[in-house]
């Protein structure tokens, strides 16, 4: 089992920034990738960014690549998602997830999920 706990969500104005955290614990030996997804009301869950656990290679959805940065604090087993230039279209519940696969982008490729954290961007 792998446990993931997100934090850092909140309300921010258009153009603002937020940094989300995802603390990873448990049987991380089987974890190959940790990713961030988001889901807005009435929409499907959407891939945002991910980070390979050992090689520490980041990759992004094209819609956020210029504004978001994913990183890892090895000492704290925490993956961060730094978000800049936020717009109302970024409003969603952001969840982190762990996968045993290589460079997964679909939700069904991830095995463990956190509870999510709400990000709201006001206009």
Short mmCIF file of C-alpha atoms in Angstrom, two decimals:
data_model
loop_
_atom_site.label_atom_id
_atom_site.label_comp_id
_atom_site.label_asym_id
_atom_site.label_seq_id
_atom_site.Cartn_x
_atom_site.Cartn_y
_atom_site.Cartn_z
CA UNK A 1 0.00 0.00 0.00
CA UNK A 2 1.06 3.54 -0.76
CA UNK A 3 -0.47 6.49 1.02
CA UNK A 4 -0.63 9.96 -0.50
CA UNK A 5 -1.73 13.11 1.30
CA UNK A 6 -2.20 16.39 -0.56
CA UNK A 7 -2.15 19.87 0.90
CA UNK A 8 -1.77 23.46 -0.22
CA UNK A 9 -5.01 24.09 -2.07
CA UNK A 10 -7.04 27.23 -1.58
CA UNK A 11 -8.55 30.33 -3.15
CA UNK A 12 -6.39 32.55 -5.34
CA UNK A 13 -7.07 35.38 -7.76
CA UNK A 14 -6.46 35.16 -11.50
CA UNK A 15 -2.75 35.48 -12.19
CA UNK A 16 -1.80 34.19 -8.77
CA UNK A 17 0.27 31.21 -7.69
CA UNK A 18 -0.16 28.19 -5.45
CA UNK A 19 2.12 25.35 -4.43
CA UNK A 20 0.56 21.96 -3.77
CA UNK A 21 2.27 19.22 -1.78
CA UNK A 22 1.85 15.46 -1.94
CA UNK A 23 3.43 13.46 0.87
CA UNK A 24 4.09 9.87 -0.15
CA UNK A 25 4.48 7.04 2.36
CA UNK A 26 4.14 3.28 2.66
CA UNK A 27 5.49 0.74 0.18
CA UNK A 28 7.16 3.23 -2.12
CA UNK A 29 9.55 0.56 -3.43
CA UNK A 30 6.95 -0.31 -6.07
CA UNK A 31 6.33 3.31 -7.01
CA UNK A 32 7.71 4.30 -10.38
CA UNK A 33 5.79 7.51 -11.00
CA UNK A 34 3.91 10.07 -8.90
CA UNK A 35 1.51 12.25 -10.80
CA UNK A 36 -0.95 15.09 -10.37
CA UNK A 37 -4.43 15.08 -11.85
CA UNK A 38 -7.30 17.53 -11.62
CA UNK A 39 -11.03 17.24 -11.96
CA UNK A 40 -13.38 20.17 -12.45
CA UNK A 41 -17.13 19.85 -11.80
CA UNK A 42 -18.83 17.96 -14.59
CA UNK A 43 -15.55 17.10 -16.31
CA UNK A 44 -13.35 14.06 -16.53
CA UNK A 45 -10.20 13.68 -14.49
CA UNK A 46 -7.33 15.30 -16.37
CA UNK A 47 -3.60 14.58 -16.28
CA UNK A 48 -1.53 17.59 -15.17
CA UNK A 49 2.05 16.51 -14.49
CA UNK A 50 4.10 13.59 -13.19
CA UNK A 51 7.56 12.78 -11.87
CA UNK A 52 9.43 9.51 -12.13
CA UNK A 53 10.31 8.48 -8.58
CA UNK A 54 13.88 7.25 -9.05
CA UNK A 55 15.11 9.05 -12.17
CA UNK A 56 13.31 12.25 -11.16
CA UNK A 57 12.21 13.05 -14.69
CA UNK A 58 9.25 15.45 -14.92
CA UNK A 59 6.66 15.52 -17.69
CA UNK A 60 3.57 17.67 -18.21
CA UNK A 61 0.28 18.07 -19.98
CA UNK A 62 0.79 20.61 -22.75
CA UNK A 63 -1.84 22.95 -21.33
CA UNK A 64 0.16 23.54 -18.13
CA UNK A 65 3.78 22.96 -19.22
CA UNK A 66 4.63 26.65 -19.39
CA UNK A 67 3.05 27.50 -16.02
CA UNK A 68 3.40 24.51 -13.68
CA UNK A 69 6.50 22.85 -12.26
CA UNK A 70 6.63 19.47 -10.56
CA UNK A 71 9.47 18.62 -8.20
CA UNK A 72 10.41 16.32 -5.33
CA UNK A 73 11.94 16.74 -1.90
CA UNK A 74 13.77 13.45 -1.38
CA UNK A 75 14.24 13.93 2.36
CA UNK A 76 10.53 14.46 2.91
CA UNK A 77 9.22 12.01 0.26
CA UNK A 78 7.09 14.86 -0.97
CA UNK A 79 6.19 15.84 -4.52
CA UNK A 80 5.29 19.46 -5.17
CA UNK A 81 3.26 21.13 -7.90
CA UNK A 82 4.11 24.80 -8.23
CA UNK A 83 1.44 26.61 -10.23
CA UNK A 84 1.77 30.11 -11.68
CA UNK A 85 -0.43 32.41 -13.78
CA UNK A 86 -3.56 30.66 -12.62
CA UNK A 87 -6.87 31.25 -14.38
CA UNK A 88 -10.44 30.25 -13.51
CA UNK A 89 -10.03 27.33 -15.93
CA UNK A 90 -7.53 25.85 -13.46
CA UNK A 91 -10.24 25.57 -10.80
CA UNK A 92 -10.55 21.90 -9.83
CA UNK A 93 -9.86 19.29 -7.21
CA UNK A 94 -6.19 18.38 -7.56
CA UNK A 95 -5.17 14.85 -6.62
CA UNK A 96 -1.84 13.09 -6.58
CA UNK A 97 -1.46 9.44 -7.43
CA UNK A 98 1.19 6.73 -7.53
CA UNK A 99 1.81 4.31 -10.37
CA UNK A 100 4.04 1.30 -10.91
CA UNK A 101 4.17 2.12 -14.61
CA UNK A 102 6.52 4.17 -16.77
CA UNK A 103 5.36 7.66 -17.80
CA UNK A 104 1.65 7.01 -17.31
CA UNK A 105 -0.86 9.73 -18.23
CA UNK A 106 -4.23 8.00 -17.83
CA UNK A 107 -5.97 7.75 -14.44
CA UNK A 108 -6.41 3.99 -14.86
CA UNK A 109 -2.63 3.60 -14.99
CA UNK A 110 -2.35 4.80 -11.39
CA UNK A 111 -2.80 2.46 -8.44
CA UNK A 112 -3.07 4.71 -5.39
CA UNK A 113 -4.72 8.08 -4.91
CA UNK A 114 -4.82 10.82 -2.34
CA UNK A 115 -8.02 12.48 -1.17
CA UNK A 116 -7.50 15.62 -3.25
CA UNK A 117 -7.22 19.32 -2.48
CA UNK A 118 -9.47 22.06 -3.84
CA UNK A 119 -7.98 24.85 -5.93
CA UNK A 120 -10.28 27.75 -6.74
CA UNK A 121 -9.21 30.63 -8.97
CA UNK A 122 -11.43 33.69 -8.87
CA UNK A 123 -11.83 36.05 -11.81
#
